[in-house]
Coordinates of C-alpha atoms and ligand atoms in Angstrom, one line a residue:
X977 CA -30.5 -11.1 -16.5
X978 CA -27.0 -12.7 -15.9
X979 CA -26.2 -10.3 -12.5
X980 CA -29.8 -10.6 -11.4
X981 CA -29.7 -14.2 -11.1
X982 CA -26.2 -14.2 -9.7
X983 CA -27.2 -11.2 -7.0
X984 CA -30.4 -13.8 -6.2
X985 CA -28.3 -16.7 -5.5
X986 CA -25.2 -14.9 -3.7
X987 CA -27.8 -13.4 -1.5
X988 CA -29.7 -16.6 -1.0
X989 CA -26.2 -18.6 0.0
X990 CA -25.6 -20.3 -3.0
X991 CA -21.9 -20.6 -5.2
X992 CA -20.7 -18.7 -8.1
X993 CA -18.8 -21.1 -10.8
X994 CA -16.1 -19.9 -12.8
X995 CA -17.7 -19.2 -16.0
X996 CA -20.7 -17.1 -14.0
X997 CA -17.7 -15.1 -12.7
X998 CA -15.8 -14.3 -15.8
X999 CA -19.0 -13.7 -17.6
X1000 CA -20.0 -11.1 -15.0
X1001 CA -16.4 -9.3 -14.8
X1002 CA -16.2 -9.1 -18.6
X1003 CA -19.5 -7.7 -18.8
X1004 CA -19.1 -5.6 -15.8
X1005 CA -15.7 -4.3 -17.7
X1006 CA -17.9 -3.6 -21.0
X1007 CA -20.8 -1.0 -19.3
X1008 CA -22.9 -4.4 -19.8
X1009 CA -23.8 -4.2 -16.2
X1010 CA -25.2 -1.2 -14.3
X1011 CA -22.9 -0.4 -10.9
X1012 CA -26.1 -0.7 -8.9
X1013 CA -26.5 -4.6 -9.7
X1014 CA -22.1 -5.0 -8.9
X1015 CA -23.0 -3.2 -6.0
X1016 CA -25.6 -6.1 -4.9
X1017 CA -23.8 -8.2 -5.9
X1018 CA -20.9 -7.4 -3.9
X1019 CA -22.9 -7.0 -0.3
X1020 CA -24.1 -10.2 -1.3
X1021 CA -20.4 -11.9 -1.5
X1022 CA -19.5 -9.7 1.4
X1023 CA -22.2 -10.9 3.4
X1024 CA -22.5 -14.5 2.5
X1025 CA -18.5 -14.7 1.4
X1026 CA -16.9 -17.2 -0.7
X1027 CA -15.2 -20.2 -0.7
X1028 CA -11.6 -21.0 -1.6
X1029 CA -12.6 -22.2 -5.4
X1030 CA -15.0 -19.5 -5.7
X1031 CA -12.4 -16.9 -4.6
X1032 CA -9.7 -18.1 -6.7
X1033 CA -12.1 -18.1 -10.0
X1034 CA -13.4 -14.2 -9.3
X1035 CA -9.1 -13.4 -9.1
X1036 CA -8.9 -15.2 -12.7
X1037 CA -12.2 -13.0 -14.2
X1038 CA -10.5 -10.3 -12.4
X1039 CA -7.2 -10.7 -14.2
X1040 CA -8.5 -11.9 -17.6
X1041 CA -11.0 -9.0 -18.2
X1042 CA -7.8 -7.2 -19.1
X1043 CA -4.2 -7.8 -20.7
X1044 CA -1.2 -8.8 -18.7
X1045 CA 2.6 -8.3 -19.1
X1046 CA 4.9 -10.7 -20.2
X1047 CA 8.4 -10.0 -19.4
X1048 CA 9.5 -13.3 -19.1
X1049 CA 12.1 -12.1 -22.2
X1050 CA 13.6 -10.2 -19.9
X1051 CA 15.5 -13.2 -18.4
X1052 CA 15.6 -11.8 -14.7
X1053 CA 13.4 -12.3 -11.8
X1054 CA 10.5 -10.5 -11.5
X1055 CA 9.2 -9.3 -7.9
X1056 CA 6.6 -6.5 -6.1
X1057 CA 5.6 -5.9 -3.0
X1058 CA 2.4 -5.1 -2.1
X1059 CA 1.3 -3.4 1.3
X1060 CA -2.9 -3.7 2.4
X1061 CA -2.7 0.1 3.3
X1062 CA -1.4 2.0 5.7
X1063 CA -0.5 5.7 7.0
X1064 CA 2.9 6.8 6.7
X1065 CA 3.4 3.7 4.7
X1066 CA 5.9 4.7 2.3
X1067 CA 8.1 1.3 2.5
X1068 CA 7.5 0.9 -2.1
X1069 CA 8.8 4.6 -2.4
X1070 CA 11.9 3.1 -1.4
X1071 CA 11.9 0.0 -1.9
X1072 CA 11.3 -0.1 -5.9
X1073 CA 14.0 1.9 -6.3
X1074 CA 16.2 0.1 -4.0
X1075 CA 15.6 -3.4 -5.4
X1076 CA 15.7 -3.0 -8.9
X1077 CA 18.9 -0.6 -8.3
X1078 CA 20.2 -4.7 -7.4
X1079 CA 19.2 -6.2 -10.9
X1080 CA 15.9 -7.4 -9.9
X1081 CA 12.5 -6.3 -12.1
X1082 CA 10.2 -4.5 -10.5
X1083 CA 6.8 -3.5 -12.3
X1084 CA 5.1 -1.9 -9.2
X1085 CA 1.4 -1.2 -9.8
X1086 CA 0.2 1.3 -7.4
X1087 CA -3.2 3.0 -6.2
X1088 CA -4.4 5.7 -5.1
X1089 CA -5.2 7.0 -1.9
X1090 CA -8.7 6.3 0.0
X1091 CA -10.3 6.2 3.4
X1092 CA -8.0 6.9 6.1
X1093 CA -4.8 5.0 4.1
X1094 CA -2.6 7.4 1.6
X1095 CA -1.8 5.8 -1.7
X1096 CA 1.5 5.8 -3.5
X1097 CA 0.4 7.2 -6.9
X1098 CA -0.9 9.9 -5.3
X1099 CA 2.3 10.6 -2.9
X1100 CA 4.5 9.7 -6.5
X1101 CA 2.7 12.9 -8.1
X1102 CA 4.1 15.3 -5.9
X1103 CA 7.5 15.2 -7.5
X1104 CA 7.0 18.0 -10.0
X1105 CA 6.1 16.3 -13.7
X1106 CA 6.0 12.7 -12.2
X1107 CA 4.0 10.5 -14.9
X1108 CA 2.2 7.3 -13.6
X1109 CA -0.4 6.9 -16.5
X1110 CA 2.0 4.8 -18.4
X1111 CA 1.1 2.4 -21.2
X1112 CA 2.0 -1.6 -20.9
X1113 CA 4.2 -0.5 -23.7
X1114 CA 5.7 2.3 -22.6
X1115 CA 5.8 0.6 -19.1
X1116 CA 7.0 -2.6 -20.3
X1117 CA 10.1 -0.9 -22.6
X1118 CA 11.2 0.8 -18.9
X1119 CA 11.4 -2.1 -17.3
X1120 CA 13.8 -3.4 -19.8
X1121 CA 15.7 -0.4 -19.5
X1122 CA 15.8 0.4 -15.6
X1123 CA 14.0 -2.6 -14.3
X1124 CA 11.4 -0.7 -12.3
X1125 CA 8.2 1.2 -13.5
X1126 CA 5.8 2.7 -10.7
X1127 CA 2.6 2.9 -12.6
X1128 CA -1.2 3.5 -12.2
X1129 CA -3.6 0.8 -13.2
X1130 CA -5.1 1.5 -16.3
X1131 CA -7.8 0.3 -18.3
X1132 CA -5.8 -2.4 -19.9
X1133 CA -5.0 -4.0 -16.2
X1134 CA -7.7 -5.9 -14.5
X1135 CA -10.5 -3.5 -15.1
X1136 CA -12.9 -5.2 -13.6
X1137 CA -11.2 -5.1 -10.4
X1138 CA -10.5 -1.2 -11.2
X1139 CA -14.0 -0.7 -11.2
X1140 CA -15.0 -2.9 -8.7
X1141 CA -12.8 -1.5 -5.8
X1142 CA -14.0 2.3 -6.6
X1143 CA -17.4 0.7 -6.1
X1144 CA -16.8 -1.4 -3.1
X1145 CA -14.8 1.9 -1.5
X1146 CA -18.3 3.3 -1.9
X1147 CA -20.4 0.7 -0.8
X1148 CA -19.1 -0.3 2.4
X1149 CA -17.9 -3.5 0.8
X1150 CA -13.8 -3.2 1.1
X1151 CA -13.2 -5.4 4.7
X1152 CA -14.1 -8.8 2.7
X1153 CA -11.2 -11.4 2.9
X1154 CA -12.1 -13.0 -0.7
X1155 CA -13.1 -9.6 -1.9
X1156 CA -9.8 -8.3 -0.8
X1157 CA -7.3 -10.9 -1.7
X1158 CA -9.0 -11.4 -5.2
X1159 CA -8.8 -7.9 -6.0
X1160 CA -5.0 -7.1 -4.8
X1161 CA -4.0 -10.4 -6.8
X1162 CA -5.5 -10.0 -9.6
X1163 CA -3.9 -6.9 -10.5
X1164 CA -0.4 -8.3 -9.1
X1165 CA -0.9 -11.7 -11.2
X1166 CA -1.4 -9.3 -14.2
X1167 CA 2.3 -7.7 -14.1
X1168 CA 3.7 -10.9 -14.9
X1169 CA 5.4 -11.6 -11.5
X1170 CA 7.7 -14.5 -10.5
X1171 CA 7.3 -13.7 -7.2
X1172 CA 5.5 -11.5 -4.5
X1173 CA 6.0 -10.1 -0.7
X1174 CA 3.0 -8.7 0.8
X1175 CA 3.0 -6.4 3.4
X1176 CA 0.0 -7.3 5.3
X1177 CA -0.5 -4.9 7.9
X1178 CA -1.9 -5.4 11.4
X1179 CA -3.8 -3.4 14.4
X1180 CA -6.1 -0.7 14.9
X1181 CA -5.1 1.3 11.6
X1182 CA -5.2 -1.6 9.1
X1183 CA -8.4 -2.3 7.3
X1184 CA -8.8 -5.9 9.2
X1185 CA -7.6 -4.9 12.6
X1186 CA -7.9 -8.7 13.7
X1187 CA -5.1 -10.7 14.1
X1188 CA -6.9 -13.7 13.3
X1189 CA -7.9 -12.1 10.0
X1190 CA -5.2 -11.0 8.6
X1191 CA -3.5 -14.3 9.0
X1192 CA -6.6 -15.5 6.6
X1193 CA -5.8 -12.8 4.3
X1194 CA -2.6 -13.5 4.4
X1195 CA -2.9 -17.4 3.6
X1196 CA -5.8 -16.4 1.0
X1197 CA -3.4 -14.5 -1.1
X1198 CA -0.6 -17.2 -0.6
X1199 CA -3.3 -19.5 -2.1
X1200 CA -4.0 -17.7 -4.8
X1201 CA -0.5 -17.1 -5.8
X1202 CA 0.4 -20.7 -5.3
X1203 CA -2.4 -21.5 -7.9
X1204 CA -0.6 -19.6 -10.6
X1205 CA 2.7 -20.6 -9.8
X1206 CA 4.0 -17.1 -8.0
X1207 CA 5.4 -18.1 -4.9
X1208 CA 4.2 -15.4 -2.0
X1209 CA 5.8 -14.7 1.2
X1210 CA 3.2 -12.3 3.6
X1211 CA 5.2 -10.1 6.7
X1212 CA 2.4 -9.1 8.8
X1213 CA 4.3 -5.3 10.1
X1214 CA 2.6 -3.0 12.5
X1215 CA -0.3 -0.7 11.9
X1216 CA -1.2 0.4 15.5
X1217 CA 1.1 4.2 14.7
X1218 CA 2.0 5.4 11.7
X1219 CA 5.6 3.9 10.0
X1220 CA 8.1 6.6 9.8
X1221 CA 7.3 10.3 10.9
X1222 CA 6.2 12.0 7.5
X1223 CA 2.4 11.5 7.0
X1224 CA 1.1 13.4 3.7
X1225 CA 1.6 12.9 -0.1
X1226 CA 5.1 15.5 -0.8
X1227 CA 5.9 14.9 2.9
X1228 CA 6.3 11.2 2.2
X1229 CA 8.4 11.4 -0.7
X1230 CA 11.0 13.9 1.1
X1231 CA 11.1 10.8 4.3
X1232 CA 11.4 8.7 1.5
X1233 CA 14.4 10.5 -0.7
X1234 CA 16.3 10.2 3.0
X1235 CA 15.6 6.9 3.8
X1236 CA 17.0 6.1 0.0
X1237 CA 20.1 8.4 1.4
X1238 CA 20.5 6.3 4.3
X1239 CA 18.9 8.8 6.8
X1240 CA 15.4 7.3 7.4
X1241 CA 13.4 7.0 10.8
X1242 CA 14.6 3.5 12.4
X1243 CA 10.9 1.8 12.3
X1244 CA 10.7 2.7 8.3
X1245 CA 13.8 1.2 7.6
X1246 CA 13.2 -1.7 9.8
X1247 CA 10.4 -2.4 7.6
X1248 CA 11.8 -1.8 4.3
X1249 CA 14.8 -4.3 5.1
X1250 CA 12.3 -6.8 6.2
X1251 CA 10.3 -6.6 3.2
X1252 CA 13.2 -6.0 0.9
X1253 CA 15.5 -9.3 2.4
X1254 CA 12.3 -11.2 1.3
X1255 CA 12.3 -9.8 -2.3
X1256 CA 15.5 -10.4 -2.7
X1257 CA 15.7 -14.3 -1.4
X1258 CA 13.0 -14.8 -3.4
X1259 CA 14.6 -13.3 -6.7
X1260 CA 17.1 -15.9 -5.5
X1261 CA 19.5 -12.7 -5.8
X1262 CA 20.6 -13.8 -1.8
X1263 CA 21.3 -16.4 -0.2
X1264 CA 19.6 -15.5 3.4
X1265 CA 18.1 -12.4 4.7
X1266 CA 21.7 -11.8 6.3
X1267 CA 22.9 -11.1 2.8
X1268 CA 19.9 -9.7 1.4
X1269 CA 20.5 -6.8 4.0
X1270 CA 24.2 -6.0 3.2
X1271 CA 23.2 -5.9 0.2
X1272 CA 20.2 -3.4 0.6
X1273 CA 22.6 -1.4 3.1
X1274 CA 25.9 -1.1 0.3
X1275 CA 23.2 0.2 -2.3
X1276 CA 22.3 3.1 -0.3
X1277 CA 25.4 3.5 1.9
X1278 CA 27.1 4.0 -2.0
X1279 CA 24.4 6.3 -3.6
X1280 CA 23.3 3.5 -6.2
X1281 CA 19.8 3.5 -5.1
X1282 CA 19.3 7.0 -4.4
X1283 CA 21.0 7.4 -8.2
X1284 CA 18.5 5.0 -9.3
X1285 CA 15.7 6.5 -8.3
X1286 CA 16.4 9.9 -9.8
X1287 CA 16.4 7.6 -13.4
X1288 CA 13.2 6.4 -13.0
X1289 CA 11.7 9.7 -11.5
X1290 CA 13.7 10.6 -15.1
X1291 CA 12.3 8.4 -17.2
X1292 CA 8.7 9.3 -16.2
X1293 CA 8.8 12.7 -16.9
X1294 CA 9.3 13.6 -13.2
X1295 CA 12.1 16.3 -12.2
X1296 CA 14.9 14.1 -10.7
X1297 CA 16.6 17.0 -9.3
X1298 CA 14.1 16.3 -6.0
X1299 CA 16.5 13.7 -5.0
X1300 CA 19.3 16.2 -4.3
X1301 CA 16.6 19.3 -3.3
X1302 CA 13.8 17.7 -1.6
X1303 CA 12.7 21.7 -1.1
X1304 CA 11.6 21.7 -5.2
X1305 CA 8.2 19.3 -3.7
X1306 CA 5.2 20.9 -3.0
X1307 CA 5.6 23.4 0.4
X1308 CA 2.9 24.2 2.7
X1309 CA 2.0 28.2 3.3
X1310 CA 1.4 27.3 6.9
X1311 CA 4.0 25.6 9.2
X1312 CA 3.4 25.1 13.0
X1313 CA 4.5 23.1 15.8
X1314 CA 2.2 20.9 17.9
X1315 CA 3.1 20.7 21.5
X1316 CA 2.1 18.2 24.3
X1317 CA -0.6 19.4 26.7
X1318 CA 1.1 17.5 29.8
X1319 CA 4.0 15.6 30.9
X1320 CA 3.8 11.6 30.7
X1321 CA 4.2 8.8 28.5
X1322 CA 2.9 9.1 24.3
X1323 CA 0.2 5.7 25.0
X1324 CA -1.2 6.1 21.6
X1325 CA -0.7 7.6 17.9
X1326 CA -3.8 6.7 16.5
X1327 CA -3.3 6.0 12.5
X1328 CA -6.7 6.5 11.9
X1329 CA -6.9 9.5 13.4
X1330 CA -3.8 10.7 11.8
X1331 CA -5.2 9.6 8.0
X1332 CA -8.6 11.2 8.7
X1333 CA -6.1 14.7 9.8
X1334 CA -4.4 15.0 6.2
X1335 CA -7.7 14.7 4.5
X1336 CA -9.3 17.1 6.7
X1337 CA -5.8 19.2 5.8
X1338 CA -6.7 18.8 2.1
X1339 CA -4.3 15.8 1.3
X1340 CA -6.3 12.8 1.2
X1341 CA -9.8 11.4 -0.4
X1342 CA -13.2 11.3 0.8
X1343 CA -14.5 10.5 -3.0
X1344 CA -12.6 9.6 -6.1
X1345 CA -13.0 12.9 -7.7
X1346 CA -11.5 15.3 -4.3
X1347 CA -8.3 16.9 -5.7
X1348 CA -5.5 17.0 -3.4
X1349 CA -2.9 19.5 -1.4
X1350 CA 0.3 17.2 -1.9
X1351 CA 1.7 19.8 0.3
X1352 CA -0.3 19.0 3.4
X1353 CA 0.6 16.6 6.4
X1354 CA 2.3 16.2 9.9
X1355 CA 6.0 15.1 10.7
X1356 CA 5.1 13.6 14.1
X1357 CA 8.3 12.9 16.0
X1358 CA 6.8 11.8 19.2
X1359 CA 6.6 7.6 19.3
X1360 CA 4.4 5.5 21.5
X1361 CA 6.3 5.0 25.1
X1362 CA 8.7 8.0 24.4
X1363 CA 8.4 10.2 27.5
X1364 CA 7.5 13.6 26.8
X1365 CA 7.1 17.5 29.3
X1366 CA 4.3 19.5 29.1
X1367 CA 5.4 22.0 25.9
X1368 CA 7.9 19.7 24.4
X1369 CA 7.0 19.0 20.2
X1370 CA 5.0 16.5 19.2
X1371 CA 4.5 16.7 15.6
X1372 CA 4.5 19.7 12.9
X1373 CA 1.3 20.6 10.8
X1374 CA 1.6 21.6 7.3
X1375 CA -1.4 23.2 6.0
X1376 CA -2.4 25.4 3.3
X1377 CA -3.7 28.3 5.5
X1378 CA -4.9 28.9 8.7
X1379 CA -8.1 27.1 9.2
X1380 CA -5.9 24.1 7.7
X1381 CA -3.4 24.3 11.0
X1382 CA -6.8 24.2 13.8
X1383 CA -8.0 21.0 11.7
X1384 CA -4.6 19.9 11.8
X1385 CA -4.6 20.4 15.7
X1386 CA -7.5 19.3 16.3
X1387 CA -6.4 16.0 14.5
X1388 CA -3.6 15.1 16.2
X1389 CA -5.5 16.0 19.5
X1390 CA -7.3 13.3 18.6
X1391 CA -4.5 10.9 17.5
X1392 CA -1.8 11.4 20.2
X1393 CA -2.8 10.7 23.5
X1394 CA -0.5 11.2 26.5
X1395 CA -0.9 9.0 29.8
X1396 CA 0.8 7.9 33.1
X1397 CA 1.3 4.5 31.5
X1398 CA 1.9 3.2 27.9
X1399 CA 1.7 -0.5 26.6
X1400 CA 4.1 -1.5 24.3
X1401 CA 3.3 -0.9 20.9
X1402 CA 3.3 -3.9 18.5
X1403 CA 6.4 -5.7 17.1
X1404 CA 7.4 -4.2 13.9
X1405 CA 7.5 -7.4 11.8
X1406 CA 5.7 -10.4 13.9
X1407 CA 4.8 -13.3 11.6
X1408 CA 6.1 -14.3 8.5
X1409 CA 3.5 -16.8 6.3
X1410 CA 4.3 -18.8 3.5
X1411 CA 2.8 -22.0 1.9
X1412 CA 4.7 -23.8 4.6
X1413 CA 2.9 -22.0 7.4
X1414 CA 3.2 -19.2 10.0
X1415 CA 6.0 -18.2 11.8
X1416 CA 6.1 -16.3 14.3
X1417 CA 9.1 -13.9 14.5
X1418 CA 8.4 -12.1 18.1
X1419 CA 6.2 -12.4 20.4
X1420 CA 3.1 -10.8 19.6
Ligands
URA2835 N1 -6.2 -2.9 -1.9 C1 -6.7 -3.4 -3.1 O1 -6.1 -3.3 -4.2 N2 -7.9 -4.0 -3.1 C2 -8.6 -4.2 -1.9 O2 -9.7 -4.8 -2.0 C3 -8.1 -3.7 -0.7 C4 -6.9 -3.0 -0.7

C-alpha cells in the first residue's frame, strides 16, 4: 500500500518526506516491495525529479538500509575517488594503489560494468584469482593492514541502492541528477570516508553529455557530502574519446600495471595526477597540488606503488606476479591491426562507439547475467587531431575468434572517423567544483 501511494503522488508532482523514503528502501531491501512498483516509482522521480531535501533524505534510506564501516580507529585519513563512468577509464586501477602506497586509507567500492561504460570490478577480475566479494570484516582488517581494499558492493552496503541501480539500468531510469548523485553517495557515505574526489565526466560519452548538467551533478553530490560532514571536491575530465589507449577488462589492467610503472599514455596520467593531487590535499597529506604530484611521481618513479599493488592484488587472493608479467592476464586468440581507410586528420573517437565495440567483442554487459571475455578489447593508438596516411594503424582488435575481429572492425569503423579538419578535443581536466564554487581551470 506504502509504494502505491508514494508511486501516485511522485507521479502526480507531489514530495516524498524522509520517513516515506526510508520506509520504502528498507522495505524495498526486504523483498517487501515488488521491482515493478520501484520501477514506477522511479520513472516517477525521474520524470517529476526531486528537490534538494528530498534528494538528500532518499541518499540517507539509501545508506541506512545497510551497515557502514567505521574506520575512524584507524587514525588516518580516509579518501575514494569516484568516476560517473567512462570507457578506458581506468584512473582507480591506479590510483588506489598509488594513494594508499602514500599512508592514506582507501576503501574503494567498485561496480560493475553496464551500458556502454566498463566497470572496475569487472576489469579487477581479470588478474587470475582476484577476489572482490570481500566481507566488511574481511575488508575492514585489509585496510588496517595495507590501507586499500577494492571491493564489490555487497549486500551489507546500501542494498537498496544495489538493487535500485540494476533496476534503473533496466528501466531507462539511470540519467536522473537526484537519482544519480543519491545512489553514487550513498554507497561512498557507507565506507566511512573523510573525504571524496569525484571524477565527473563530461561530453558525448558520459551518461549526462551536458555541460550544464554535470555541473548540477557535480554540486548535488557536493551537497550531499557537505550534509554529512565529507568534504567533496568534483574534477569534471573529458569523456568526448576514450582515456588512455587500452579499452577492455585484462586490456585495462595491463595499461594500468604500466601507468603504475611509470609508462602510462600521457592523457591517463594527466588524469590520474589530477585526481590523485586532490586526494592527497584533501587527506591533508600535501600541502598543494605541486606537492601532491612529486609525491605521486617519487612513488612510482621508486617502485612503491607498483609494489603496493602487487600486496593488495596478494591479499585478495589475486596472482601478484601480473605486475611483473602482464602476459599471465587473459590473451585474446585473435589479434589484428586496424588501419585507416584515408589520409587526413582523426576528427573523432567516439566512446560510445568504442564501449558498444567490446561488448559486441564479448567484454562488456547488455544484462546483468552476460558473462564476459576479459580477454577482448582495442588498444587504439590513434588520438583526435593526430594526422594519420591511408594504411597507417589505428587501433588493434582483440577478439576471441574470427567473427569477434569483423565486429571489432566494424566497431571502430564506427568510432574513429577521419576528416580534412578536426576540432580540438576537450580539455582534459576543465572545472574544478567545491562548496566554494566552480572553477574553471581551461578554457572550455
Ligand atoms: N553510478 C552509480 O553508482 N549510480 C548511478 O546512478 C550512476 C552511476
Amino acid at each position: 500500500m506504502l509504494a502505491l501511494r508514494l508511486i501516485e503522488r511522485k507521479r502526480d508532482g507531489g514530495r516524498i518526506d524522509a520517513g516515506e523514503f526510508r520506509a520504502l528502501a528498507n522495505a524495498y531491501a526486504t523483498g517487501h516491495v515488488p521491482d515493478y512498483q520501484m520501477a514506477a516509482f522511479l520513472m516517477a522521480c525521474f520524470l517529476k525529479g526531486l528537490d534538494g531535501d528530498e534528494t538528500f533524505a532518499l541518499t540517507e534510506a539509501m545508506l541506512r538500509s545497510g551497515e557502514t564501516l567505521d574506520l575512524s580507529h584507524l587514525g588516518k585519513p580516509r579518501i575514494d575517488k569516484h568516476s560517473t563512468g567512462g570507457v578506458g577509464d581506468k584512473v582507480s586501477i591506479v590510483l588506489a594503489p598509488l594513494i594508499s602506497s602514500l599512508g592514506v586509507v582507501v576503501p574503494m567500492m567498485l561496480g560493475r560494468g553496464l551500458g556502454h561504460t566498463g566497470g572496475t570490478l569487472d576489469k579487477l577480475e581479470s588478474i587470475p584469482g582476484f577476489e572482490t566479494a570481500l566481507t566488511l570484516v574481511q575488508a575492514r582488517s585489509q585496510l588496517e593492514q595495507l590501507g586499500c581494499a577494492l571491493i564489490a558492493q555487497t549486500d551489507e552496503i546500501a542494498p537498496a541502492d544495489r538493487k535500485m541501480y540494476a533496476l534503473r539500468d533496466a528501466t531507462g531510469t539511470v540519467e536522473s541528477i537526484p537519482l544519480i548523485a543519491a545512489s553514487i553517495m550513498s554507497k561512498k557515505l557507507a565506507e566511512g570516508l573523510s573525504g571524496l574526489v569525484l571524477d565527473v565526466k563530461r561530453g558525448s560519452g558520459a551518461f549526462l553529455p551536458d555541460l550544464e548538467r554535470e555541473l548540477e551533478l557535480a554540486s548535488t553530490m557536493i551537497d550531499i557530502g557537505a550534509e554529512h560532514g565529507c568534504p567533496v571536491v568534483a574534477l569534471l575530465t573529458a569523456m568526448d574519446r576514450p582515456l588512455g589507449r587500452a579499452c577492455g577488462n585484462a586490456l585495462e589492467i595491463e595499461e594500468s600495471i604500466a601507468a603504475l610503472r611509470g609508462e602510462g599514455p600521457s592523457d591517463l596520467m594527466s588524469v590520474t595526477y589530477a585526481l590523485g593531487a586532490e586526494m592527497l590535499v584533501l587527506a591533508e597529506m600535501a600541502e598543494d597540488h605541486d606537492a601532491a604530484r612529486r609525491m605521486m611521481e617519487i612513488a612510482i618513479g621508486t617502485g612503491r606503488a607498483a609494489e603496493h599493488f602487487q600486496k593488495i592484488i596478494e591479499s585478495q587472493g589475486g596472482n601478484p606476479a601480473v605486475v611483473d608479467d602482464p602476459a599471465l592476464l587473459p590473451q585474446a586468440a585473435e589479434v589484428e591491426l586496424f588501419a585507416a581507410t584515408r589520409r587526413g586528420f582523426i576528427a573523432r573517437v567516439e566512446p560510445r562507439a568504442v564501449g558498444r565495440g567490446v561488448s559486441a567483442l564479448g567484454g562488456g554487459r547488455t544484462t546483468m547475467e552476460d558473462k564476459l571475455d576479459l580477454s577482448v578489447g582495442f588498444v587504439i593508438t590513434a588520438r583526435p587531431g593526430d594526422w594519420v596516411e591511408q594504411g597507417e594503424p589505428l587501433a588493434t582488435i582483440f577478439a576471441h575468434d574470427r567473427a569477434g575481429v569483423e565486429a571489432g572492425r566494424n566497431a571502430l569503423r564506427a568510432a574513429i572517423s577521419i576528416a580534412d579538419e578536426a576540432d580540438p578535443p576537450l580539455p582534459l581536466v576543465s572545472h574544478r567544483v567545491t562548496s566554494a564554487g566552480v572553477e574553471l581551470l581551461v578554457g572550455t
